Coordinates of C-alpha atoms in Angstrom, one line a residue:
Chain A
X183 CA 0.0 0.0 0.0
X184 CA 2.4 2.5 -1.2
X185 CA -0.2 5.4 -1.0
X186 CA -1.5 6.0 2.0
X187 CA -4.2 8.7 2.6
X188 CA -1.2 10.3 4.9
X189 CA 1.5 10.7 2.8
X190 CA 3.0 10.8 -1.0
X191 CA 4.6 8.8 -2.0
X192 CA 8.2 9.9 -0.6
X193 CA 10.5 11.8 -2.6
X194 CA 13.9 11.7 -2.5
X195 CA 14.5 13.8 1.1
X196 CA 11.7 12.0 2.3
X197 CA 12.9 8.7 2.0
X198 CA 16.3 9.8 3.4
X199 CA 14.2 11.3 6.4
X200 CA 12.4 8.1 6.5
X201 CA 15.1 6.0 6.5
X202 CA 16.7 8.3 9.4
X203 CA 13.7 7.8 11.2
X204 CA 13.2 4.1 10.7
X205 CA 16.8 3.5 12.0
X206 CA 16.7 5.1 14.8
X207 CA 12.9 3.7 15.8
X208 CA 14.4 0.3 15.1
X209 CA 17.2 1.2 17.2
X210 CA 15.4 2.5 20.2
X211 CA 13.1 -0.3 19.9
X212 CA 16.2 -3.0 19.7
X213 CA 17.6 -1.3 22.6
X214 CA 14.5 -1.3 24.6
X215 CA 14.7 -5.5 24.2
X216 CA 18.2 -5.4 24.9
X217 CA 18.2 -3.9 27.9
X218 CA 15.5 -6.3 29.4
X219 CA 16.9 -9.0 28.1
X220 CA 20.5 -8.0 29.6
X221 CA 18.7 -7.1 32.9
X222 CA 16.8 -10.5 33.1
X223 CA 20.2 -12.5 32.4
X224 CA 21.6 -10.8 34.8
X225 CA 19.3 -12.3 37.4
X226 CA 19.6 -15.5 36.2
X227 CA 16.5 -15.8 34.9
X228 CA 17.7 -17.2 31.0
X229 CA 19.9 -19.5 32.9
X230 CA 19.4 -23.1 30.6
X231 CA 18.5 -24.4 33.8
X232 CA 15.5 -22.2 34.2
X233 CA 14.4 -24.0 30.6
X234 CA 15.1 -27.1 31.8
X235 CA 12.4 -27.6 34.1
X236 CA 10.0 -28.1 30.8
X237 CA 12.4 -31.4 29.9
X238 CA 10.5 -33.2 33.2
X239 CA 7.6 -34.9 32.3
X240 CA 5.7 -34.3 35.4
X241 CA 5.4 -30.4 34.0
X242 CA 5.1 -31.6 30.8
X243 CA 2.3 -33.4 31.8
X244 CA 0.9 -30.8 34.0
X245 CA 0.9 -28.4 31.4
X246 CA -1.3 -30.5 28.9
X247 CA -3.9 -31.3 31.8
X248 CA -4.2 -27.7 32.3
X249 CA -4.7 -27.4 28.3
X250 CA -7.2 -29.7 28.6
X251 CA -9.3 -28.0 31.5
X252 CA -8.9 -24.6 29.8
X253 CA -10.4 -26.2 27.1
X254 CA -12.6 -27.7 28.8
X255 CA -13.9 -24.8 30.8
X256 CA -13.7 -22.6 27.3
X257 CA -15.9 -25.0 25.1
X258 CA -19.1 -25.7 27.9
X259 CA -18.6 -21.4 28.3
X260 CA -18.9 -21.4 24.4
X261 CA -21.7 -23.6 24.2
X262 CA -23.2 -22.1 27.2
X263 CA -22.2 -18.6 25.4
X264 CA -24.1 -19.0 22.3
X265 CA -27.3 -20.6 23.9
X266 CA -27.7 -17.7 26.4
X267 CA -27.5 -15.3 23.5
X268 CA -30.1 -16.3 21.1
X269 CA -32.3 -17.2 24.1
X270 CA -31.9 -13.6 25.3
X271 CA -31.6 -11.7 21.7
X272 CA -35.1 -13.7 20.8
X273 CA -36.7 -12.2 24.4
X274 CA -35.5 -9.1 23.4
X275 CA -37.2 -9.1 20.2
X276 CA -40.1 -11.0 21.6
X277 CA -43.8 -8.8 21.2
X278 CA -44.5 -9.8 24.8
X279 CA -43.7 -6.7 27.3
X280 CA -42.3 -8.5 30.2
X281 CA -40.4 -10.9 28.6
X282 CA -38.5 -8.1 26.5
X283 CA -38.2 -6.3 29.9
X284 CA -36.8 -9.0 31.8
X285 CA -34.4 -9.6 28.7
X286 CA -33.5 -6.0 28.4
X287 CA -32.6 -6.0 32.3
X288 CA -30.7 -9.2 32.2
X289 CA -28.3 -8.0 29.5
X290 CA -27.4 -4.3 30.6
X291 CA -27.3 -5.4 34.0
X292 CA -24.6 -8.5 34.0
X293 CA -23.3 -6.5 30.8
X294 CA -21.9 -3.8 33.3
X295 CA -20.9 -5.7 35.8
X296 CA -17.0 -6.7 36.2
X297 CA -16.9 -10.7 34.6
X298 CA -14.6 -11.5 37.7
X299 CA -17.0 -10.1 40.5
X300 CA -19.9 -12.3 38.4
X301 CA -17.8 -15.6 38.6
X302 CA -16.5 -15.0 42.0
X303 CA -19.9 -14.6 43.2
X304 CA -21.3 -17.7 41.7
X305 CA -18.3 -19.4 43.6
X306 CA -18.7 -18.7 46.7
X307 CA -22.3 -18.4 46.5
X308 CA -23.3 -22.1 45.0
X309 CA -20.4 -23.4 43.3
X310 CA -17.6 -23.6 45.7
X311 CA -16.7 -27.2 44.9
X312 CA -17.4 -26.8 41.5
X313 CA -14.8 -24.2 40.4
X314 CA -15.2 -25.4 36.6
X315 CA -18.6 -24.9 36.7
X316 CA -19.3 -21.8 38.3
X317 CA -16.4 -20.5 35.6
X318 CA -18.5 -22.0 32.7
X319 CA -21.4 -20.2 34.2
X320 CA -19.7 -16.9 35.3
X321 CA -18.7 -17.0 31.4
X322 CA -21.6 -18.0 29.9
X323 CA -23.7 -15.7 31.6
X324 CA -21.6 -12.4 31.1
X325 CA -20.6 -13.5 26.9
X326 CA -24.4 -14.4 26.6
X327 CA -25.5 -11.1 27.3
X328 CA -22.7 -9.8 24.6
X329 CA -23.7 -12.4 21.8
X330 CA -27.4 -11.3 22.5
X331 CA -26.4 -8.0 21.8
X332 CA -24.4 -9.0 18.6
X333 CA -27.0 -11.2 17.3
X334 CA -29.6 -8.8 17.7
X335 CA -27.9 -6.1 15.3
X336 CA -27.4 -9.0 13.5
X337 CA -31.2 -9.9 13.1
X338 CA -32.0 -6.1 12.8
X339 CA -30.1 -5.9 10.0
X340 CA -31.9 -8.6 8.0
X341 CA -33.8 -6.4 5.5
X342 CA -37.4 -5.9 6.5
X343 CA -38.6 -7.7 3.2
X344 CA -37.3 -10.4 4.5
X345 CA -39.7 -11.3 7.4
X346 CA -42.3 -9.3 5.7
X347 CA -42.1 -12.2 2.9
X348 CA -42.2 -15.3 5.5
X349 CA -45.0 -13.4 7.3
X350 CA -46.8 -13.1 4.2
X351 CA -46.3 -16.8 3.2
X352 CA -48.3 -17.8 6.3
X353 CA -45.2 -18.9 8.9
X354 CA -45.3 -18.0 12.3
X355 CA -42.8 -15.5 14.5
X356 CA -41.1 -18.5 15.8
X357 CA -40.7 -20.1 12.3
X358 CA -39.7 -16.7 11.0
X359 CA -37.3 -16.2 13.9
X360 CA -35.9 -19.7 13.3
X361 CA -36.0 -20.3 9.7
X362 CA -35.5 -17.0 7.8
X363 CA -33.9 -14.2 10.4
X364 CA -31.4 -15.7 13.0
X365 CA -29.6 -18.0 9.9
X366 CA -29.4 -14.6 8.1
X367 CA -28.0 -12.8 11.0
X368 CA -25.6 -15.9 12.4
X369 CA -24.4 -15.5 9.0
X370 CA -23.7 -11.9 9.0
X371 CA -22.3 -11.3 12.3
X372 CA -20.1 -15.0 12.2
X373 CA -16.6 -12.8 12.6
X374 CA -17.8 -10.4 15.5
X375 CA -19.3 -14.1 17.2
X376 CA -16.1 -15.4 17.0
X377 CA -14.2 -12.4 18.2
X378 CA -16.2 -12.5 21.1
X379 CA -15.5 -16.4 21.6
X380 CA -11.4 -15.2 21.6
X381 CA -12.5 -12.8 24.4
X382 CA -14.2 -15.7 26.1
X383 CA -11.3 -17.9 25.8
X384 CA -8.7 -15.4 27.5
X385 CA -11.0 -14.7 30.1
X386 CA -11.1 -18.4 30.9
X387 CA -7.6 -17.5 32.7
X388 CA -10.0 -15.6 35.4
X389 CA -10.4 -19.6 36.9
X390 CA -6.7 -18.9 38.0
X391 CA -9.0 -16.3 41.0
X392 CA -11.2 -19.0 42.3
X393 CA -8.3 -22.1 41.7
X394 CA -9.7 -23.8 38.7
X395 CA -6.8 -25.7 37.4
X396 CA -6.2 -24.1 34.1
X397 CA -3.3 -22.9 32.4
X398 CA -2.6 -19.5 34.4
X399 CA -3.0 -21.3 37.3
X400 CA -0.9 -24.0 36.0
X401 CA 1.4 -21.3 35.2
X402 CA 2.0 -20.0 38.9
X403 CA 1.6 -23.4 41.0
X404 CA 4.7 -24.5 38.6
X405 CA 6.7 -21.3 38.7
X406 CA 6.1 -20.7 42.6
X407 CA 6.9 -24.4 43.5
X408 CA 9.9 -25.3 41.8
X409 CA 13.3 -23.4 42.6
X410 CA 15.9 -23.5 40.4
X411 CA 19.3 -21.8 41.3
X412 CA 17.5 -20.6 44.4
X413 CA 14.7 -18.6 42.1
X414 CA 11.6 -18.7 41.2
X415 CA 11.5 -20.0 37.1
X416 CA 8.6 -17.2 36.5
X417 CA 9.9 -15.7 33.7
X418 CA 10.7 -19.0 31.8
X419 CA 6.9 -20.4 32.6
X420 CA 5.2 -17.2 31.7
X421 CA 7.2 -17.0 28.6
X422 CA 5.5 -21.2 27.7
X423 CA 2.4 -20.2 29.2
X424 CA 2.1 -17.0 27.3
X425 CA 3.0 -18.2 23.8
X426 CA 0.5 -21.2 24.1
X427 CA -2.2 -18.2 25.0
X428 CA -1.5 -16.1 22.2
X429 CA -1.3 -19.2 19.4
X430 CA -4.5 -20.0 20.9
X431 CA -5.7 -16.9 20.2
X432 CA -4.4 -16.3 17.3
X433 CA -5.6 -19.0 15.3
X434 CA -9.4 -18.2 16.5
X435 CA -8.7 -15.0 15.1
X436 CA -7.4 -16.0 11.8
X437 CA -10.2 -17.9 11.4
X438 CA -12.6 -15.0 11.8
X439 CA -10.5 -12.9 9.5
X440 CA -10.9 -16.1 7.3
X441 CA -15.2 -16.0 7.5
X442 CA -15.0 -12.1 7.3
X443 CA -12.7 -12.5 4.0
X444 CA -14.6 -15.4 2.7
X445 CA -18.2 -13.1 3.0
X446 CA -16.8 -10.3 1.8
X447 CA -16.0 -12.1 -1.2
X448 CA -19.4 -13.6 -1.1
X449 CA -20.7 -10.5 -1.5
X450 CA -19.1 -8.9 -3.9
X451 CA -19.1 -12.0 -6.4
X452 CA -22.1 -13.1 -6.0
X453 CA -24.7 -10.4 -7.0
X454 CA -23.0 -9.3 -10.0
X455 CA -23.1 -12.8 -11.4
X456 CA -26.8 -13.2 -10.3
X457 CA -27.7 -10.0 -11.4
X458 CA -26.4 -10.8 -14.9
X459 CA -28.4 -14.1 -15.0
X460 CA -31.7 -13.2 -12.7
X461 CA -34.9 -11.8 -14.8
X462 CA -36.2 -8.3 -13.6
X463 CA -37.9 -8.2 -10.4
X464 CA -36.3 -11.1 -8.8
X465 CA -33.8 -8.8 -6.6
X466 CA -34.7 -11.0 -3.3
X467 CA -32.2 -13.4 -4.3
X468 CA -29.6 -10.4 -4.1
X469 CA -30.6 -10.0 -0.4
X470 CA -30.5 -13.7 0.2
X471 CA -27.1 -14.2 -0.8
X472 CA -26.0 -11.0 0.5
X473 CA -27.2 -9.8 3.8
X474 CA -25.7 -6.4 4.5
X475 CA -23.8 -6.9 8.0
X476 CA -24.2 -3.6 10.4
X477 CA -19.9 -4.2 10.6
X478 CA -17.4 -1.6 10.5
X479 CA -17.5 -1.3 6.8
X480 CA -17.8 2.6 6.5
X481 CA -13.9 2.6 5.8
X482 CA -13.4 3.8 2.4
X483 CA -9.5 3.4 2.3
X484 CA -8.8 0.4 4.5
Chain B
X220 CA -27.3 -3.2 54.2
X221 CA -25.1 -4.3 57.2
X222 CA -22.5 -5.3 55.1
X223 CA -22.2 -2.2 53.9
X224 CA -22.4 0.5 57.2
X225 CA -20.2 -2.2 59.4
X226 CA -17.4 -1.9 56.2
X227 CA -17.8 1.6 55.0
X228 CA -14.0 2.4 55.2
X229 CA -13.4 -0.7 53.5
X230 CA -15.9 -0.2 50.9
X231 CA -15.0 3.5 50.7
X232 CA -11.2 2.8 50.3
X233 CA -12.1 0.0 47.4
X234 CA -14.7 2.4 45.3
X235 CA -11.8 4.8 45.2
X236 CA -8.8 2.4 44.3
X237 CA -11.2 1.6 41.5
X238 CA -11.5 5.2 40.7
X239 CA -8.2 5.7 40.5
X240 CA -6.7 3.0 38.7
X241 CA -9.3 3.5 36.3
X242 CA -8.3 7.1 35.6
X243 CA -4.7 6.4 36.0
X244 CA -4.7 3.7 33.6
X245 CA -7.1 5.2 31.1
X246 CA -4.5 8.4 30.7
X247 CA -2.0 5.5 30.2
X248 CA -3.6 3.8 27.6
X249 CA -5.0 7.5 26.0
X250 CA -1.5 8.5 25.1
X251 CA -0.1 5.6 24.6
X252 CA -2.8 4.1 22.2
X253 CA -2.4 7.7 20.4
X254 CA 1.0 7.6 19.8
X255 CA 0.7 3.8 18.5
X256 CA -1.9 4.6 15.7
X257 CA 0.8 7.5 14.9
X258 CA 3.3 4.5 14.2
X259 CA 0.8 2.2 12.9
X260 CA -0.4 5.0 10.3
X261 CA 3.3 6.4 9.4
X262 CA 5.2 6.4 6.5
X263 CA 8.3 4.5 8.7
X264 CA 8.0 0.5 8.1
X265 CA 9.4 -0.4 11.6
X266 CA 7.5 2.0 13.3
X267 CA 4.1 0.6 11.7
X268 CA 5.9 -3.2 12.0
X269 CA 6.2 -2.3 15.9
X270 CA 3.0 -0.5 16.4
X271 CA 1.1 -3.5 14.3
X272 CA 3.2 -6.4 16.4
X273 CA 2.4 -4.6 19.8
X274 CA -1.4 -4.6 19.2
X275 CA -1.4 -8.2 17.8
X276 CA 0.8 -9.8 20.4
X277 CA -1.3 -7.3 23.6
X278 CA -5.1 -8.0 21.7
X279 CA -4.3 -11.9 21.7
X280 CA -3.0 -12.2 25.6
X281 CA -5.2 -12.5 28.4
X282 CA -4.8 -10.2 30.6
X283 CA -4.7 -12.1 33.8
X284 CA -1.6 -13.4 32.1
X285 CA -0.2 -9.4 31.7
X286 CA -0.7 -8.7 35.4
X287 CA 1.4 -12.0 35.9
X288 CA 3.8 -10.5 34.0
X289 CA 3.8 -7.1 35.5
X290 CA 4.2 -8.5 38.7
X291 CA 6.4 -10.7 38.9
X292 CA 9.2 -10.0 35.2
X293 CA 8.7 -6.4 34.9
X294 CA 10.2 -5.3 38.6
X295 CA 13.1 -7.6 38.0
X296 CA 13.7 -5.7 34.8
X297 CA 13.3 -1.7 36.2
X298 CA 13.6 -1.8 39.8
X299 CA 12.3 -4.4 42.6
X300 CA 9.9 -3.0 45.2
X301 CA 7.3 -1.3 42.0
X302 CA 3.8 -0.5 44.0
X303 CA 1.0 -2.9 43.4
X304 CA -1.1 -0.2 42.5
X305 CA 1.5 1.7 40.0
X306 CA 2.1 -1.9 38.1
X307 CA -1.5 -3.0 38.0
X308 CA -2.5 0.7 36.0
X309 CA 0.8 -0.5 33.8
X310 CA -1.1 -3.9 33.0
X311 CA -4.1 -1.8 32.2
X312 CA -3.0 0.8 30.3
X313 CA -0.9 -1.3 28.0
X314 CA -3.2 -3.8 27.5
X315 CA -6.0 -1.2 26.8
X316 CA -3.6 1.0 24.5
X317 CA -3.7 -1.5 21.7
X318 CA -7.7 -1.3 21.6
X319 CA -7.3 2.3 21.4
X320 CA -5.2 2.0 18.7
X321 CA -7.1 0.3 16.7
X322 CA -10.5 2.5 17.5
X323 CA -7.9 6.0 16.7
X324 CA -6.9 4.0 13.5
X325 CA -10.6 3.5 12.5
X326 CA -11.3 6.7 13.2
X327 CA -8.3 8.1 10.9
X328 CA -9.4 5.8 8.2
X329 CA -13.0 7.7 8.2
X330 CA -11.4 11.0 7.2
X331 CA -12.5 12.1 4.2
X332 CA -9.8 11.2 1.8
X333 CA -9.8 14.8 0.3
X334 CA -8.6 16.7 3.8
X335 CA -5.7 14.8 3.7
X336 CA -4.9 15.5 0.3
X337 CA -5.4 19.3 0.5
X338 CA -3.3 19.2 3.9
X339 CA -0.5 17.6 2.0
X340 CA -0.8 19.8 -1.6
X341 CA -0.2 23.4 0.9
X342 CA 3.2 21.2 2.1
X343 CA 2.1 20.0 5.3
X344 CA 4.5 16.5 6.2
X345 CA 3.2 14.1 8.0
X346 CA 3.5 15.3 11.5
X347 CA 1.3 18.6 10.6
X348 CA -1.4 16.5 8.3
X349 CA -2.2 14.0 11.1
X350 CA -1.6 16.5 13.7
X351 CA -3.5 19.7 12.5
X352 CA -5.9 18.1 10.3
X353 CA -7.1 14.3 10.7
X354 CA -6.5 13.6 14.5
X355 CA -8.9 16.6 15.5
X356 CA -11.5 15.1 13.2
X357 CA -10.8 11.9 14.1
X358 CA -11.3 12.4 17.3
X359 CA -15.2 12.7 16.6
X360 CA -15.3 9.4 15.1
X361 CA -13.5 7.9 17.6
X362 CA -15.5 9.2 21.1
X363 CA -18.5 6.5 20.7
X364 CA -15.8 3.4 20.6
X365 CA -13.4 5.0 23.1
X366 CA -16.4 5.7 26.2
X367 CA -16.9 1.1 25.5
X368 CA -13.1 0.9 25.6
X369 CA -13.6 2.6 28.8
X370 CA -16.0 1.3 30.5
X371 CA -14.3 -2.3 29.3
X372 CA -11.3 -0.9 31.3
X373 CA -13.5 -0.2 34.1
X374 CA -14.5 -3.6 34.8
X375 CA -11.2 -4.8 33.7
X376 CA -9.7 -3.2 36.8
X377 CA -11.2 -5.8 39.0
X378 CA -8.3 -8.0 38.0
X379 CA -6.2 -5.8 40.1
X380 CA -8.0 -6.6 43.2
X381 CA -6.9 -9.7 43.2
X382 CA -3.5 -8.5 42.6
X383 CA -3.7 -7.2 46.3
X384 CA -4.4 -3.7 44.6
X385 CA -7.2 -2.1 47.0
X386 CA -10.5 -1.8 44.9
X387 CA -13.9 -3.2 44.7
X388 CA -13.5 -6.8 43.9
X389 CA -10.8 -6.6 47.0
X390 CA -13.8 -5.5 48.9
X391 CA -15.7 -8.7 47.5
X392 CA -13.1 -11.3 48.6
X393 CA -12.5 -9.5 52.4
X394 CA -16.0 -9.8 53.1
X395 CA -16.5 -13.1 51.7
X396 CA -13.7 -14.1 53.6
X397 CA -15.0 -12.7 56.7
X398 CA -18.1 -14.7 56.2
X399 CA -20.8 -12.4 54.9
X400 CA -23.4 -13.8 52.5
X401 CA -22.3 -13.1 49.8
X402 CA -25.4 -11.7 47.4
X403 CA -25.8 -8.3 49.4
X404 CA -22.2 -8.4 48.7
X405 CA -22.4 -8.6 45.3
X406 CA -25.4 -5.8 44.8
X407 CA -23.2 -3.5 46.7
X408 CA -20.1 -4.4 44.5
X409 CA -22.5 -4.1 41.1
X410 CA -23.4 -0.5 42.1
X411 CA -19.7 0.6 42.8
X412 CA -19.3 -0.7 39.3
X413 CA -22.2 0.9 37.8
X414 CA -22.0 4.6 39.4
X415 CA -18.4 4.6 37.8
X416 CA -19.1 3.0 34.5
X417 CA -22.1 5.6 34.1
X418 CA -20.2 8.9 35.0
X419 CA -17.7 7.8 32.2
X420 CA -20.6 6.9 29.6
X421 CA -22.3 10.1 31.0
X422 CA -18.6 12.6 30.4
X423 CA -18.2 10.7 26.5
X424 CA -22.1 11.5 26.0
X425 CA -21.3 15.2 27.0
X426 CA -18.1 15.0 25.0
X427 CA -19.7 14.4 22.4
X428 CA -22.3 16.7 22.1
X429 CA -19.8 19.1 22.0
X430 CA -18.1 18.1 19.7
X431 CA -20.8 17.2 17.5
X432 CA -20.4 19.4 14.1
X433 CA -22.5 19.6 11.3
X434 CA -20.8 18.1 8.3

């Protein structure tokens, strides 16, 4: 992307500037690393030996369990997740009063309120032996009431024609809802549902407050129990722990940048090629392969 | 309401660590996420490789996992002995500078194409374009997103508590711990939350009305 709304391209003193510029940012930036790497070796903590400790198979070991019940804890708050959130975007949209009210309350009210308070609550309250569940549920409940929220712009942005024809064909609001609006909108809002579900799986490292075994928790039982050189291996574990975090993360996201790429594709091809092939008059296919997604589109020059 | 009166210093000392790490962080993350979205949008590839590596690598880490971090590799690395409280507004202001980034980047990107263009034709560089010219419009676009950020930092700050940082959810545990039942708890907890995150959505609603401008 050589021209930027910001800039020309560079002429000649421009490109020496940036070149001065890029040098010394790269320099600063090298430094930066340098001096915390030099600092942390310093204090022993890239001794080899402080690696070591991932050679034993007991860690080895107690890393992938604690893999498994982040998992674990991340898939029934996903499934949980989802459920919660079309049961509380369809009571939003329901015609009866109190059961949009109650909806409406639900949402803004565990919407603003901190996750960790949430889960801790349902801990101690009725879960204390239960720490997986009362996460699940802590996570379920608060990134419900977000997917609600998501999947109602999503159903709101299903054009009106669209229910009006279902209507008019006879179905009824829950075989509307079911067959012709929420498909639509999962469709539409598929990359801001799994964003969400990235946000659900690095808050699944809250467990490490009310001791569920998982990763973070993992994470400090190993680095506070073993000492190696008379220190505490933090940096080394944190260092595992974080990079398994962040490919986790990172390949949720790719594939939500895949979806997004994929419909955006979608929905460019696909019209023209309709268009050029459909009769007059049938433009509802148009819609139907292309619902308009309420997403942050309105960015002329990406 | 026991809870409450027999704990008011408690309570009172916890809804204003939560005040002020908020706001501390916030002006963290403000100026920092500013000056990223500079780099991410300049014309200097390792600038915009650092700026784009900082927000992938921050966005992607949980941060439970960046408190760790703060407390227990950064001290070693500027001096031991940090304050809980000065380190836990470092986790959140870093970790809340890449999203506002990314919402000052979107906001950059909604410029009108053609104000850049006649900054640049009357020789403004780069600086002077984004300084004089897109940032103050920008920063129109970008109120609505940054108030969520906020109030998503808000909440975030519970973390601290259990980082031995005195706020609300520090409030939470003691009283828990002390054996209170733990629903009026809770309520009282929720409404710390709530009277903070509605002053900030309240200021970015007045913001904004004054900033709104015919275009």
């Amino acid at each position: 992307m050589s021209a930027s709304v910001l800039y020309d391209t560079p002429g000649p003193k421009a490109v020496l500037r940036n070149r001065i510029y890029a040098v010394v940012g790269s320099l600063a930036i090298l430094a930066l690393l340098a001096v915390s790497v030099v600092r942390l070796s310093d204090k022993g903590h890239l001794a080899p030996e402080m690696w070591d400790i991932f050679n034993y198979s007991g860690i080895r070991q107690n890393i992938a369990d604690a893999l498994v019940a982040t998992l674990k804890a991340f898939g029934l708050a996903a499934i949980g997740s989802l459920i919660l959130g079309v049961v509380l975007a369809v009571g939003r949209l329901s015609d009866h009063k109190p059961v949009r009210w109650a909806a409406t309350t639900f949402i803004e009210l565990f919407r603003s309120i901190p996750l960790l308070i949430t889960i801790y609550a349902v801990w101690v309250g009725f879960l204390t032996d239960y720490s997986m569940w009362a996460l699940a549920l802590g996570l379920s409940v608060y990134n419900g009431c977000v997917q609600a929220e998501v999947l109602r712009a999503g159903i709101n942005s299903v054009p009106r024609g669209q229910s009006e024809a279902a209507y008019a064909l006879g179905m009824s609001k829950t075989q509307v809802m079911a067959g012709v609006l929420i498909p639509q909108a999962v469709r539409a809002m598929l990359p801001t549902i799994i964003s969400q579900l990235v946000v659900t799986l690095k808050d699944t490292s809250l467990g490490f407050i009310i001791l569920y075994p998982e990763l973070l928790q993992t994470a400090r039982l190993i680095a506070s129990n073993t000492q190696v050189n008379g220190q505490y291996p933090y940096v080394s574990t944190i260092t595992v722990i974080g990079a398994i975090y962040i490919s986790m993360c990172l390949l949720l996201s790719a594939l939500a940048t895949w979806i997004e790429k994929r419909g955006r594709r979608a929905r460019k091809g696909a019209p023209l090629t309709a268009a050029g092939q459909q009769v007059p008059g049938a433009g509802t296919l148009e819609t139907l392969n292309a619902p308009a997604p309420p997403r942050g589109d309105d960015n002329p020059h990406g | 309401m026991n809870v409450l009166l027999d704990n008011f210093p408690e309570f009172r000392d916890g809804f204003i660590g939560t005040v002020s790490i908020t706001a501390v962080s916030s002006v963290i993350a403000l100026v920092l996420g500013v000056a990223l979205a500079g780099f991410r949008v300049s014309p200097v590839p390792p600038l915009r490789f650092f700026g784009t590596a900082w927000v992938t690598l921050l966005r992607n880490t949980p941060l439970t996992l960046l408190f760790l971090i703060f407390f227990f590799v950064v001290p070693e690395i500027l001096f031991p002995g940090m304050s809980p409280f000065l380190l836990g507004a470092l986790a959140l202001g870093f970790y809340t500078s890449s999203f506002v980034c990314e919402a000052v980047r979107s906001g950059i990107n909604t410029v009108p194409l053609g104000q850049a263009e006649a900054a640049r034709s009357i020789g403004m560089s780069f600086a002077q374009t984004l300084r004089i010219v897109v940032l103050p419009q920008a920063t129109r676009t970008v109120i609505p997103p940054l108030s969520s950020i906020f109030i998503a930092l808000t909440k975030n700050s519970a973390i601290a508590g259990a980082f031995s940082v005195a706020e609300l959810f520090g409030w939470q545990k003691l009283m828990s711990d002390r054996g209170y039942n733990i629903t009026p708890v809770f309520i009282w907890v929720a409404l710390g939350y709530l009277v903070v995150t509605f002053v900030i959505s309240g200021l970015f609603r007045l913001l904004e009305r004054r900033m709104e401008v015919a275009r």
